[in-house]
Coordinates of C-alpha atoms (C1' of nucleotides) in Angstrom, one line a residue:
Chain A
M1 CA -87.5 -16.2 57.0
P2 CA -85.9 -13.4 59.1
D3 CA -87.6 -10.1 59.4
K4 CA -87.6 -8.4 55.9
K5 CA -86.4 -5.0 57.0
S6 CA -83.4 -6.2 58.9
L7 CA -82.6 -8.6 56.1
L8 CA -82.6 -5.7 53.6
D9 CA -80.5 -3.6 55.9
K10 CA -78.0 -6.4 56.2
M11 CA -77.8 -6.8 52.4
L12 CA -77.4 -3.1 51.8
S13 CA -74.5 -3.0 54.3
M14 CA -72.8 -5.9 52.6
E15 CA -72.9 -4.7 49.1
D16 CA -69.6 -3.0 49.3
N17 CA -67.9 -6.4 49.9
F18 CA -69.0 -7.6 46.5
L19 CA -68.1 -6.8 42.9
P20 CA -71.0 -4.6 41.6
N21 CA -72.9 -5.6 38.5
I22 CA -71.7 -9.2 38.6
S23 CA -73.6 -12.2 39.6
I24 CA -73.2 -16.0 39.5
D25 CA -76.0 -18.3 38.4
C26 CA -75.8 -22.1 38.8
V27 CA -77.8 -24.7 36.9
I28 CA -77.6 -27.6 39.3
F29 CA -78.4 -30.8 37.5
G30 CA -79.6 -33.7 39.7
Y31 CA -80.3 -37.2 38.5
H32 CA -82.0 -40.1 40.2
E33 CA -84.2 -43.0 39.2
R34 CA -84.0 -42.0 35.6
E35 CA -85.1 -38.4 36.1
L36 CA -83.0 -35.4 35.3
K37 CA -83.9 -32.3 37.3
I38 CA -82.6 -28.9 38.1
L39 CA -82.8 -27.0 41.3
C40 CA -85.0 -23.8 41.3
S41 CA -86.2 -21.4 43.9
R42 CA -88.7 -18.6 44.1
T43 CA -89.1 -15.7 46.5
H44 CA -92.7 -16.1 47.3
K45 CA -95.7 -18.3 46.6
T46 CA -96.7 -16.7 43.4
S47 CA -93.5 -15.5 41.9
G48 CA -91.6 -16.7 38.8
W49 CA -88.8 -19.1 39.5
I50 CA -85.0 -18.4 39.4
L51 CA -81.8 -20.4 39.3
P52 CA -79.7 -20.5 42.5
G53 CA -77.3 -17.7 42.4
G54 CA -75.1 -15.3 44.3
F55 CA -72.4 -12.6 44.1
V56 CA -68.7 -12.4 44.0
R57 CA -66.9 -11.2 47.0
K58 CA -64.1 -8.8 46.0
D59 CA -61.4 -11.1 47.5
I60 CA -62.4 -14.4 46.0
P61 CA -62.2 -15.9 42.5
I62 CA -65.3 -16.4 40.5
D63 CA -64.9 -20.2 40.6
D64 CA -64.9 -20.1 44.4
A65 CA -67.9 -17.9 44.5
A66 CA -69.8 -20.5 42.4
K67 CA -68.6 -23.3 44.7
Q68 CA -70.0 -21.4 47.6
V69 CA -73.4 -21.0 46.0
L70 CA -73.4 -24.7 45.2
T71 CA -72.4 -25.8 48.7
M72 CA -74.9 -23.5 50.4
R73 CA -77.8 -24.8 48.2
T74 CA -77.0 -28.5 48.2
G75 CA -75.2 -29.0 51.4
L76 CA -72.6 -30.9 49.4
D77 CA -68.9 -30.2 48.8
G78 CA -66.7 -31.2 45.9
L79 CA -69.4 -31.5 43.3
F80 CA -68.5 -31.3 39.6
L81 CA -68.8 -27.6 38.6
K82 CA -68.1 -26.0 35.3
Q83 CA -68.3 -22.4 34.0
F84 CA -70.2 -22.5 30.7
M85 CA -71.2 -19.0 29.6
T86 CA -71.6 -15.4 30.7
F87 CA -74.8 -13.6 30.1
G88 CA -74.6 -9.9 29.6
N89 CA -77.5 -8.4 27.7
S90 CA -78.1 -4.8 28.5
D91 CA -81.7 -5.5 29.7
R92 CA -80.6 -7.8 32.6
I93 CA -82.1 -5.5 35.2
W94 CA -84.5 -6.9 37.8
R95 CA -85.9 -3.5 38.5
N96 CA -87.1 -3.3 34.9
S97 CA -88.4 -6.8 34.5
P98 CA -92.1 -7.5 34.5
F99 CA -91.6 -9.5 37.6
Y100 CA -90.3 -6.6 39.7
P101 CA -93.7 -5.5 41.1
E102 CA -94.2 -8.8 42.8
L103 CA -90.7 -8.6 44.2
E104 CA -91.4 -5.2 45.6
A105 CA -94.7 -6.4 47.0
T106 CA -92.8 -9.1 48.9
F107 CA -89.8 -7.1 50.1
G108 CA -91.1 -3.6 50.2
P109 CA -90.4 -0.4 48.3
D110 CA -86.8 -0.1 49.6
F111 CA -85.9 -3.3 47.8
K112 CA -84.9 -1.3 44.8
K113 CA -82.1 0.4 46.8
L114 CA -80.1 -2.8 46.3
K115 CA -77.7 -2.3 43.5
W116 CA -78.2 -5.8 42.1
I117 CA -81.9 -5.0 41.9
S118 CA -81.7 -1.7 40.2
E119 CA -78.6 -2.0 38.1
R120 CA -77.7 -4.0 35.2
M121 CA -76.1 -7.4 36.1
V122 CA -73.7 -9.5 34.1
S123 CA -74.1 -13.1 35.2
I124 CA -71.5 -15.8 35.0
G125 CA -73.2 -19.2 34.4
Y126 CA -72.0 -22.4 35.9
Y127 CA -73.5 -25.9 35.8
A128 CA -73.1 -28.5 38.5
L129 CA -73.8 -32.2 38.6
T130 CA -75.1 -34.5 41.4
D131 CA -77.2 -37.5 42.3
F132 CA -80.1 -35.5 43.7
I133 CA -81.1 -37.9 46.4
K134 CA -78.0 -36.8 48.4
V135 CA -79.2 -33.2 48.3
I136 CA -81.3 -31.4 50.8
P137 CA -82.3 -28.3 48.9
A138 CA -81.7 -25.2 50.9
P139 CA -83.5 -22.0 50.0
G140 CA -81.4 -18.9 49.6
L141 CA -81.6 -15.9 51.9
L142 CA -84.5 -14.4 50.1
D143 CA -86.2 -17.5 49.0
Y144 CA -89.6 -18.8 50.0
E145 CA -88.9 -22.2 48.7
C146 CA -86.4 -24.2 46.7
K147 CA -87.0 -27.5 44.9
W148 CA -86.2 -29.8 42.0
F149 CA -88.0 -29.7 38.7
N150 CA -87.8 -32.3 36.0
I151 CA -86.2 -30.6 33.0
K152 CA -89.1 -31.8 30.9
N153 CA -91.5 -29.9 33.0
L154 CA -89.9 -26.6 34.1
P155 CA -91.8 -23.7 35.7
V156 CA -91.9 -20.1 34.4
F157 CA -88.6 -18.4 35.0
M158 CA -87.8 -14.8 35.7
L159 CA -85.5 -12.6 33.6
D160 CA -83.4 -14.7 31.2
H161 CA -83.1 -17.7 33.5
K162 CA -84.8 -20.0 31.0
Q163 CA -82.2 -19.1 28.5
I164 CA -79.4 -19.8 31.0
F165 CA -80.8 -23.2 31.6
K166 CA -81.0 -23.9 27.8
E167 CA -77.4 -23.0 27.3
A168 CA -76.4 -25.1 30.3
F169 CA -78.2 -28.1 28.9
K170 CA -76.6 -27.5 25.5
S171 CA -73.2 -27.5 27.1
L172 CA -74.1 -30.7 29.0
K173 CA -75.0 -32.3 25.7
L174 CA -71.7 -31.3 24.2
H175 CA -69.6 -32.3 27.2
I176 CA -71.1 -35.7 27.6
H177 CA -68.3 -37.2 25.5
T178 CA -65.5 -35.2 27.1
E179 CA -66.3 -34.7 30.8
P180 CA -67.1 -37.3 33.5
I181 CA -70.8 -36.6 33.4
G182 CA -72.1 -40.1 34.1
L183 CA -69.8 -40.5 37.1
N184 CA -71.0 -37.3 38.6
L185 CA -74.7 -37.7 38.1
L186 CA -75.1 -41.4 39.0
P187 CA -74.8 -43.0 42.4
Q188 CA -71.7 -45.1 42.9
K189 CA -73.6 -48.3 41.9
F190 CA -76.0 -48.2 39.1
T191 CA -77.7 -50.5 36.5
L192 CA -77.0 -50.5 32.8
G193 CA -80.6 -49.3 32.3
D194 CA -79.9 -46.2 34.6
L195 CA -76.8 -45.3 32.6
Q196 CA -78.5 -45.7 29.3
A197 CA -81.5 -43.7 30.4
L198 CA -79.2 -40.9 31.5
Y199 CA -77.6 -40.8 28.1
E200 CA -81.0 -40.9 26.4
T201 CA -82.3 -38.0 28.6
I202 CA -79.2 -35.8 27.9
L203 CA -79.0 -36.6 24.2
E204 CA -82.7 -36.5 23.8
K205 CA -82.8 -39.6 21.7
K206 CA -83.3 -43.4 22.1
L207 CA -80.2 -45.5 22.0
D208 CA -79.9 -49.2 20.9
Q209 CA -79.6 -51.2 24.1
R210 CA -77.3 -54.0 22.7
N211 CA -74.9 -51.6 21.0
F212 CA -74.8 -49.3 24.1
T213 CA -73.9 -52.2 26.4
K214 CA -71.4 -53.7 24.0
K215 CA -69.6 -50.4 23.6
L216 CA -69.3 -49.9 27.3
M217 CA -67.9 -53.3 27.8
T218 CA -65.4 -53.0 25.0
I219 CA -64.1 -49.7 26.4
G220 CA -64.1 -51.1 29.9
V221 CA -65.2 -48.0 31.6
I222 CA -67.6 -49.8 33.9
Q223 CA -67.3 -53.0 36.0
K224 CA -70.0 -55.5 36.7
L225 CA -70.5 -56.2 40.4
Q226 CA -71.9 -59.3 41.9
E227 CA -74.8 -57.5 43.6
K228 CA -78.2 -57.0 41.9
K229 CA -80.7 -54.2 42.4
F230 CA -84.2 -55.1 43.6
I231 CA -86.6 -53.3 41.4
G232 CA -89.7 -55.4 41.9
G233 CA -92.0 -56.8 39.3
H234 CA -89.1 -57.6 36.9
R235 CA -85.9 -59.4 36.6
S236 CA -83.3 -58.0 38.9
P237 CA -80.5 -56.1 37.1
Y238 CA -76.9 -56.3 38.0
L239 CA -75.2 -53.3 39.5
F240 CA -72.2 -51.7 37.9
Q241 CA -69.6 -49.1 39.0
F242 CA -67.2 -46.9 37.0
D243 CA -63.6 -48.0 36.6
K244 CA -62.4 -44.5 37.4
K245 CA -59.0 -44.8 35.8
T246 CA -60.3 -46.1 32.5
Y247 CA -63.2 -43.7 32.6
F248 CA -61.2 -40.6 33.1
N249 CA -58.8 -41.7 30.4
A250 CA -61.6 -42.4 28.0
V251 CA -63.3 -39.1 28.7
K252 CA -60.1 -37.1 28.3
N253 CA -59.7 -38.5 24.8
G254 CA -63.4 -38.3 24.1
I255 CA -65.7 -41.3 24.2
E256 CA -68.6 -41.8 21.8
L257 CA -71.3 -44.0 23.4
A258 CA -74.3 -42.8 21.5
F259 CA -75.3 -44.3 18.2
Chain B
M1 CA -50.4 9.6 20.8
P2 CA -52.4 12.5 22.3
D3 CA -51.0 14.2 25.4
K4 CA -51.0 11.8 28.3
K5 CA -52.5 14.1 30.8
S6 CA -55.6 15.0 28.7
L7 CA -56.0 11.3 27.8
L8 CA -56.1 10.3 31.4
D9 CA -58.6 13.0 32.3
K10 CA -60.8 11.9 29.4
M11 CA -60.6 8.3 30.6
L12 CA -61.4 9.3 34.2
S13 CA -64.4 11.3 33.1
M14 CA -65.7 8.4 31.0
E15 CA -65.5 5.7 33.6
D16 CA -69.0 6.3 34.8
N17 CA -70.4 5.3 31.5
F18 CA -69.0 1.8 31.8
L19 CA -69.7 -1.2 34.0
P20 CA -67.0 -1.2 36.7
N21 CA -64.8 -4.3 37.3
I22 CA -65.7 -5.8 33.9
S23 CA -63.6 -5.9 30.8
I24 CA -63.6 -7.6 27.4
D25 CA -60.5 -9.4 26.0
C26 CA -60.4 -10.5 22.4
V27 CA -58.1 -13.2 21.0
I28 CA -58.1 -12.2 17.3
F29 CA -56.9 -15.1 15.2
G30 CA -55.6 -14.3 11.8
Y31 CA -54.5 -16.8 9.1
H32 CA -52.6 -16.2 5.9
E33 CA -50.1 -18.1 3.8
R34 CA -50.1 -21.0 6.3
E35 CA -49.5 -18.9 9.3
L36 CA -51.8 -18.6 12.3
K37 CA -51.3 -15.4 14.2
I38 CA -53.0 -13.4 16.9
L39 CA -53.1 -9.6 17.3
C40 CA -51.3 -8.2 20.3
S41 CA -50.4 -4.7 21.5
R42 CA -48.2 -3.1 24.1
T43 CA -48.3 0.3 25.8
H44 CA -44.7 1.2 25.2
K45 CA -41.5 -0.1 23.7
T46 CA -40.4 -2.2 26.6
S47 CA -43.6 -3.4 28.2
G48 CA -45.2 -6.8 28.2
W49 CA -47.9 -7.5 25.6
I50 CA -51.6 -7.6 26.0
L51 CA -54.6 -8.8 24.1
P52 CA -56.9 -6.2 22.5
G53 CA -59.6 -5.4 25.0
G54 CA -62.1 -2.8 26.1
F55 CA -64.9 -2.2 28.5
V56 CA -68.7 -2.5 28.5
R57 CA -70.8 0.6 28.2
K58 CA -73.7 0.4 30.6
D59 CA -76.2 0.5 27.8
I60 CA -74.9 -2.1 25.5
P61 CA -74.8 -5.9 25.6
I62 CA -71.4 -7.6 26.2
D63 CA -71.5 -9.2 22.7
D64 CA -71.8 -5.8 21.1
A65 CA -69.0 -4.4 23.3
A66 CA -66.7 -7.2 22.0
K67 CA -67.8 -6.4 18.4
Q68 CA -66.7 -2.8 18.9
V69 CA -63.3 -3.8 20.2
L70 CA -62.9 -6.1 17.2
T71 CA -64.0 -3.5 14.6
M72 CA -61.8 -0.8 16.1
R73 CA -58.7 -3.0 16.1
T74 CA -59.1 -4.6 12.7
G75 CA -61.1 -2.1 10.8
L76 CA -63.4 -4.9 9.7
D77 CA -67.0 -5.6 10.4
G78 CA -69.0 -8.8 10.6
L79 CA -66.1 -11.0 11.6
F80 CA -66.8 -14.3 13.3
L81 CA -66.8 -13.7 17.0
K82 CA -67.5 -16.1 19.9
Q83 CA -67.5 -15.8 23.6
F84 CA -65.5 -18.7 25.1
M85 CA -64.7 -18.1 28.8
T86 CA -64.8 -15.5 31.6
F87 CA -61.7 -15.0 33.7
G88 CA -62.2 -14.0 37.3
N89 CA -59.3 -14.8 39.5
S90 CA -59.1 -12.5 42.5
D91 CA -55.6 -11.3 41.6
R92 CA -56.6 -9.8 38.2
I93 CA -55.5 -6.3 39.3
W94 CA -53.2 -4.3 37.0
R95 CA -52.1 -2.2 40.0
N96 CA -50.7 -5.2 41.7
S97 CA -49.1 -6.9 38.8
P98 CA -45.3 -6.9 38.4
F99 CA -45.8 -4.9 35.2
Y100 CA -47.4 -2.0 36.9
P101 CA -44.3 0.1 37.5
E102 CA -43.6 0.4 33.8
L103 CA -47.2 1.4 33.2
E104 CA -46.9 4.1 35.8
A105 CA -43.6 5.2 34.3
T106 CA -45.3 5.6 30.9
F107 CA -48.6 7.2 32.0
G108 CA -47.7 8.9 35.2
P109 CA -48.5 8.4 38.9
D110 CA -52.2 9.4 38.4
F111 CA -52.7 6.3 36.2
K112 CA -53.8 4.4 39.2
K113 CA -56.7 6.6 39.7
L114 CA -58.4 4.7 36.9
K115 CA -60.7 2.1 38.4
W116 CA -59.7 -0.5 35.9
I117 CA -56.1 -0.1 36.9
S118 CA -56.5 -0.3 40.7
E119 CA -59.5 -2.5 41.0
R120 CA -60.0 -6.2 40.4
M121 CA -61.3 -6.9 36.9
V122 CA -63.4 -9.8 35.6
S123 CA -62.7 -10.2 32.0
I124 CA -65.0 -11.8 29.4
G125 CA -63.0 -13.6 26.7
Y126 CA -64.0 -13.7 23.1
Y127 CA -62.2 -15.1 20.1
A128 CA -62.5 -13.8 16.5
L129 CA -61.4 -15.2 13.1
T130 CA -60.1 -13.4 10.0
D131 CA -57.8 -13.7 7.1
F132 CA -55.2 -11.4 8.5
I133 CA -54.1 -9.8 5.2
K134 CA -57.4 -7.8 5.2
V135 CA -56.6 -6.3 8.5
I136 CA -54.8 -3.0 9.3
P137 CA -53.9 -3.4 12.9
A138 CA -55.0 -0.3 14.8
P139 CA -53.4 0.4 18.2
G140 CA -55.8 1.1 21.1
L141 CA -56.0 4.4 22.8
L142 CA -53.1 3.7 25.2
D143 CA -51.1 1.5 22.8
Y144 CA -47.6 2.3 21.5
E145 CA -47.9 -0.5 18.9
C146 CA -50.1 -3.3 17.8
K147 CA -49.1 -6.3 15.7
W148 CA -49.5 -9.9 14.7
F149 CA -47.6 -12.7 16.3
N150 CA -47.4 -16.2 15.1
I151 CA -48.9 -18.4 17.8
K152 CA -45.8 -20.6 17.7
N153 CA -43.7 -17.6 18.7
L154 CA -45.6 -15.4 21.2
P155 CA -44.1 -12.6 23.2
V156 CA -44.3 -12.2 27.0
F157 CA -47.8 -11.2 28.1
M158 CA -49.0 -9.2 31.1
L159 CA -51.4 -10.4 33.7
D160 CA -53.1 -13.6 32.7
H161 CA -53.3 -12.8 29.0
K162 CA -51.2 -15.9 28.1
Q163 CA -53.7 -18.1 29.8
I164 CA -56.5 -16.3 28.0
F165 CA -54.8 -17.1 24.7
K166 CA -54.4 -20.7 25.7
E167 CA -58.1 -21.2 26.5
A168 CA -59.0 -19.5 23.3
F169 CA -56.8 -21.8 21.3
K170 CA -58.3 -24.8 23.2
S171 CA -61.8 -23.6 22.2
L172 CA -60.7 -23.2 18.6
K173 CA -59.5 -26.8 18.6
L174 CA -62.8 -28.0 20.0
H175 CA -64.9 -25.9 17.7
I176 CA -63.1 -26.8 14.5
H177 CA -65.7 -29.6 13.9
T178 CA -68.8 -27.6 14.8
E179 CA -68.1 -24.0 13.8
P180 CA -67.3 -22.5 10.4
I181 CA -63.7 -21.9 11.3
G182 CA -62.1 -22.7 7.9
L183 CA -64.5 -20.4 6.1
N184 CA -63.7 -17.5 8.4
L185 CA -59.9 -17.8 8.5
L186 CA -59.2 -18.5 4.8
P187 CA -59.6 -16.1 1.9
Q188 CA -62.5 -16.8 -0.4
K189 CA -60.4 -18.9 -2.8
F190 CA -57.7 -21.2 -1.4
T191 CA -55.8 -24.3 -2.2
L192 CA -56.2 -27.7 -0.7
G193 CA -52.7 -27.3 0.9
D194 CA -53.8 -24.1 2.6
L195 CA -56.8 -25.7 4.1
Q196 CA -54.9 -28.8 5.2
A197 CA -52.2 -26.6 6.7
L198 CA -54.8 -24.7 8.7
Y199 CA -56.2 -27.9 10.1
E200 CA -52.7 -29.1 11.0
T201 CA -51.9 -25.9 12.7
I202 CA -55.0 -25.8 14.8
L203 CA -55.0 -29.5 15.7
E204 CA -51.2 -29.5 16.1
K205 CA -50.8 -32.7 14.2
K206 CA -50.0 -33.9 10.7
L207 CA -52.9 -35.2 8.6
D208 CA -52.8 -37.6 5.7
Q209 CA -53.1 -35.7 2.5
R210 CA -55.0 -38.2 0.5
N211 CA -57.5 -39.0 3.2
F212 CA -58.0 -35.3 3.9
T213 CA -58.8 -34.5 0.3
K214 CA -61.0 -37.6 -0.2
K215 CA -63.1 -36.7 2.8
L216 CA -63.6 -33.1 1.8
M217 CA -64.7 -34.3 -1.7
T218 CA -67.0 -37.0 -0.3
I219 CA -68.8 -34.4 2.0
G220 CA -68.8 -31.9 -0.8
V221 CA -68.1 -28.8 1.4
I222 CA -65.7 -27.3 -1.1
Q223 CA -65.8 -26.8 -4.8
K224 CA -63.0 -26.9 -7.3
L225 CA -62.6 -23.8 -9.4
Q226 CA -61.0 -23.6 -12.9
E227 CA -58.4 -21.2 -11.7
K228 CA -55.0 -22.1 -10.4
K229 CA -52.8 -20.3 -7.9
F230 CA -49.4 -19.3 -9.0
I231 CA -46.9 -20.3 -6.3
G232 CA -43.7 -20.4 -8.3
G233 CA -41.1 -23.2 -8.5
H234 CA -43.8 -25.9 -8.3
R235 CA -46.8 -27.2 -10.0
S236 CA -49.7 -24.8 -9.8
P237 CA -52.4 -25.9 -7.4
Y238 CA -56.1 -25.5 -8.1
L239 CA -58.1 -23.0 -6.2
F240 CA -61.2 -24.1 -4.2
Q241 CA -64.0 -22.3 -2.5
F242 CA -66.5 -23.4 0.2
D243 CA -69.9 -24.5 -0.8
K244 CA -71.5 -22.4 1.9
K245 CA -74.8 -24.3 2.1
T246 CA -73.2 -27.7 2.4
Y247 CA -70.5 -26.4 4.7
F248 CA -72.9 -24.7 7.2
N249 CA -75.0 -27.9 7.2
A250 CA -72.0 -30.1 7.8
V251 CA -70.6 -27.9 10.6
K252 CA -74.0 -27.8 12.3
N253 CA -74.0 -31.6 12.6
G254 CA -70.3 -31.8 13.2
I255 CA -67.7 -32.7 10.6
E256 CA -64.7 -34.9 11.3
L257 CA -62.0 -34.0 8.9
A258 CA -59.0 -35.0 10.9
F259 CA -57.7 -38.5 11.0
Chain C
dT1 C1' -100.6 -65.6 32.9
dC2 C1' -99.4 -61.1 31.9
dA3 C1' -96.6 -57.0 32.0
dA4 C1' -92.3 -54.9 32.3
dA5 C1' -87.5 -54.6 32.1
dA6 C1' -83.0 -57.4 31.7
dG7 C1' -79.8 -59.7 29.1
dT8 C1' -77.5 -61.3 25.1
dG9 C1' -74.7 -62.1 19.1
dT10 C1' -74.5 -61.8 14.4
dT11 C1' -74.3 -59.8 10.0
dC12 C1' -73.6 -56.2 6.8
dA13 C1' -72.4 -51.5 5.5
dA14 C1' -69.8 -47.5 6.1
dT15 C1' -65.9 -45.4 7.4
dG16 C1' -61.2 -45.0 9.0
dT17 C1' -56.4 -45.6 8.0
dA18 C1' -52.2 -47.0 5.9
dC19 C1' -49.6 -46.5 2.1
dA20 C1' -46.1 -44.4 -2.7
dC21 C1' -45.5 -42.7 -6.9
dC22 C1' -45.6 -39.4 -10.8
dC23 C1' -46.4 -34.4 -12.2
dA24 C1' -45.4 -29.6 -13.0
dT25 C1' -42.6 -25.9 -12.5
dG26 C1' -38.8 -22.6 -11.6
dC27 C1' -34.3 -22.1 -10.4
Chain D
dG1 C1' -31.5 -32.0 -13.1
dC2 C1' -33.0 -31.1 -8.7
dA3 C1' -35.9 -29.4 -5.2
dT4 C1' -40.4 -28.5 -3.9
dG5 C1' -45.2 -29.0 -3.3
dG6 C1' -49.4 -30.9 -6.1
dG7 C1' -52.3 -34.5 -7.2
dT8 C1' -54.2 -39.1 -7.1
dG9 C1' -56.4 -44.9 -5.7
dT10 C1' -56.5 -49.3 -3.5
dA11 C1' -56.9 -52.7 0.1
dC12 C1' -57.6 -53.9 4.7
dA13 C1' -59.3 -53.2 9.4
dT14 C1' -62.3 -51.1 12.4
dT15 C1' -66.5 -49.4 13.8
dG16 C1' -71.3 -48.4 13.3
dA17 C1' -75.9 -49.8 12.8
dA18 C1' -79.7 -52.8 12.4
dC19 C1' -82.0 -56.5 14.2
dA20 C1' -85.5 -60.2 18.2
dC21 C1' -86.0 -63.5 21.3
dT22 C1' -85.6 -65.6 26.0
dT23 C1' -85.4 -64.8 31.1
dT24 C1' -87.0 -63.2 35.5
dT25 C1' -90.2 -61.6 38.7
dG26 C1' -94.2 -59.6 41.0
dA27 C1' -98.8 -58.4 40.7

DNA sequence: TCAAAAGTGTTCAATGTACACCCATGC
DNA sequence: GCATGGGTGTACATTGAACACTTTTGA
């Protein structure tokens, strides 16, 4: 991490380029080997965790600001990204949160000179989707570390970031029938078990294997490949890939895969 | 309308109480006698139209700010209100819009001193639902008039307010199965025809009368009353009302009434 | 040989969907 | 008597949902 004083000076001098009182927070969902995770960071070894976020330069649209946060943190471009909700309670002020003392302990007493620390922030929430194996998590400017957490086992968050995650997950659940979520979370080639596990994780319920497979085949959104995946200890499952045309069409009209 | 100069001075002096660069826009849907309308206003006789909006006082949550806009404009309290999207393109600047000259012609050259006129605004969109007969449309501080427009016959809007309406309507369509939309748009007592017409308007398609009625009755979300409605020239239809408990339950789990 | 995951069909129930005529009323 | 919207039932097709055993493989 660069020297804290010069970092702070740089941030202070940049503030005028950004819209005040507005931030972006991204819930970056990553899926791999049947685990659904989100990317979180923290500013020092003992602090609470936060979602990757950023600010909005005065000359760029909020969607682009969110894209920049996503690209910086994942190293990837063109990921699926969707605005889902804006958070604007009047107590969204870092300076007043119980976590502030440890922030000040890390960054020094001048930290509160930053507007986004001392003033109320309205945060625009986005969620993103990716196969997390492709990602090399990059800590933000102020971060001590940045890593994936299984959504079943999340750490303690600062401010309202837990609630932001919850709303993002709620949107994910709702959108699973109407957005290309499978396509964006899975690798290009995947097994039926992987796909079903993804649906079960997002919908938080068990699905019937035979009905699930049958429905997928009837709709024709995935294609069986000749390759099999080696998983060791068991019968080798066939790999599949999405038929993008059929899939996008199905999703546009809403598909119901869960029983 | 009060004197424009003193109005402007008052607004300028108030700006510090509000979050800069953030506004609220409300798409207020009103339904009555089989017409779905939204409330619009304009600042003078020849200007483009805008959606009712406002700003966020530094000490109140965004949801409450939206509630205040809604109450001021409709005179009603406790209406259904839902945040649906935030609009943040970098060209959301009144000062730069082709409509600005007519605003300046109305309010004078000092009008651009207002931050929300000259600076980029990020606007949080909410939609509200009401039976519009209960509403006495109240113009905002700067408005020349304020009235209902059928959504099939909307006027020319300023800035991106047309797009805001479109997104609100899209949300309304999506939410019709999962939010108590019928209950909030219809009067307490209504006919089956009224309810069906509402669904047809929102979903933009014709529904089969017998199947619609049958489904409603099977689910039990509405109750038949002994009263009939006088509609003249025709057989008098029975009035119905929602069985609130059943309805809220059905909506929570998602009801599918459209075929 | 055991454990773990893959793969595969049938039956029954529930729901969706198509469809048409008479009724009541006021003009 | 006619125009207008209200009110009502049946039959068929589609989809949903429940259900269990064999195969493959590595440890």
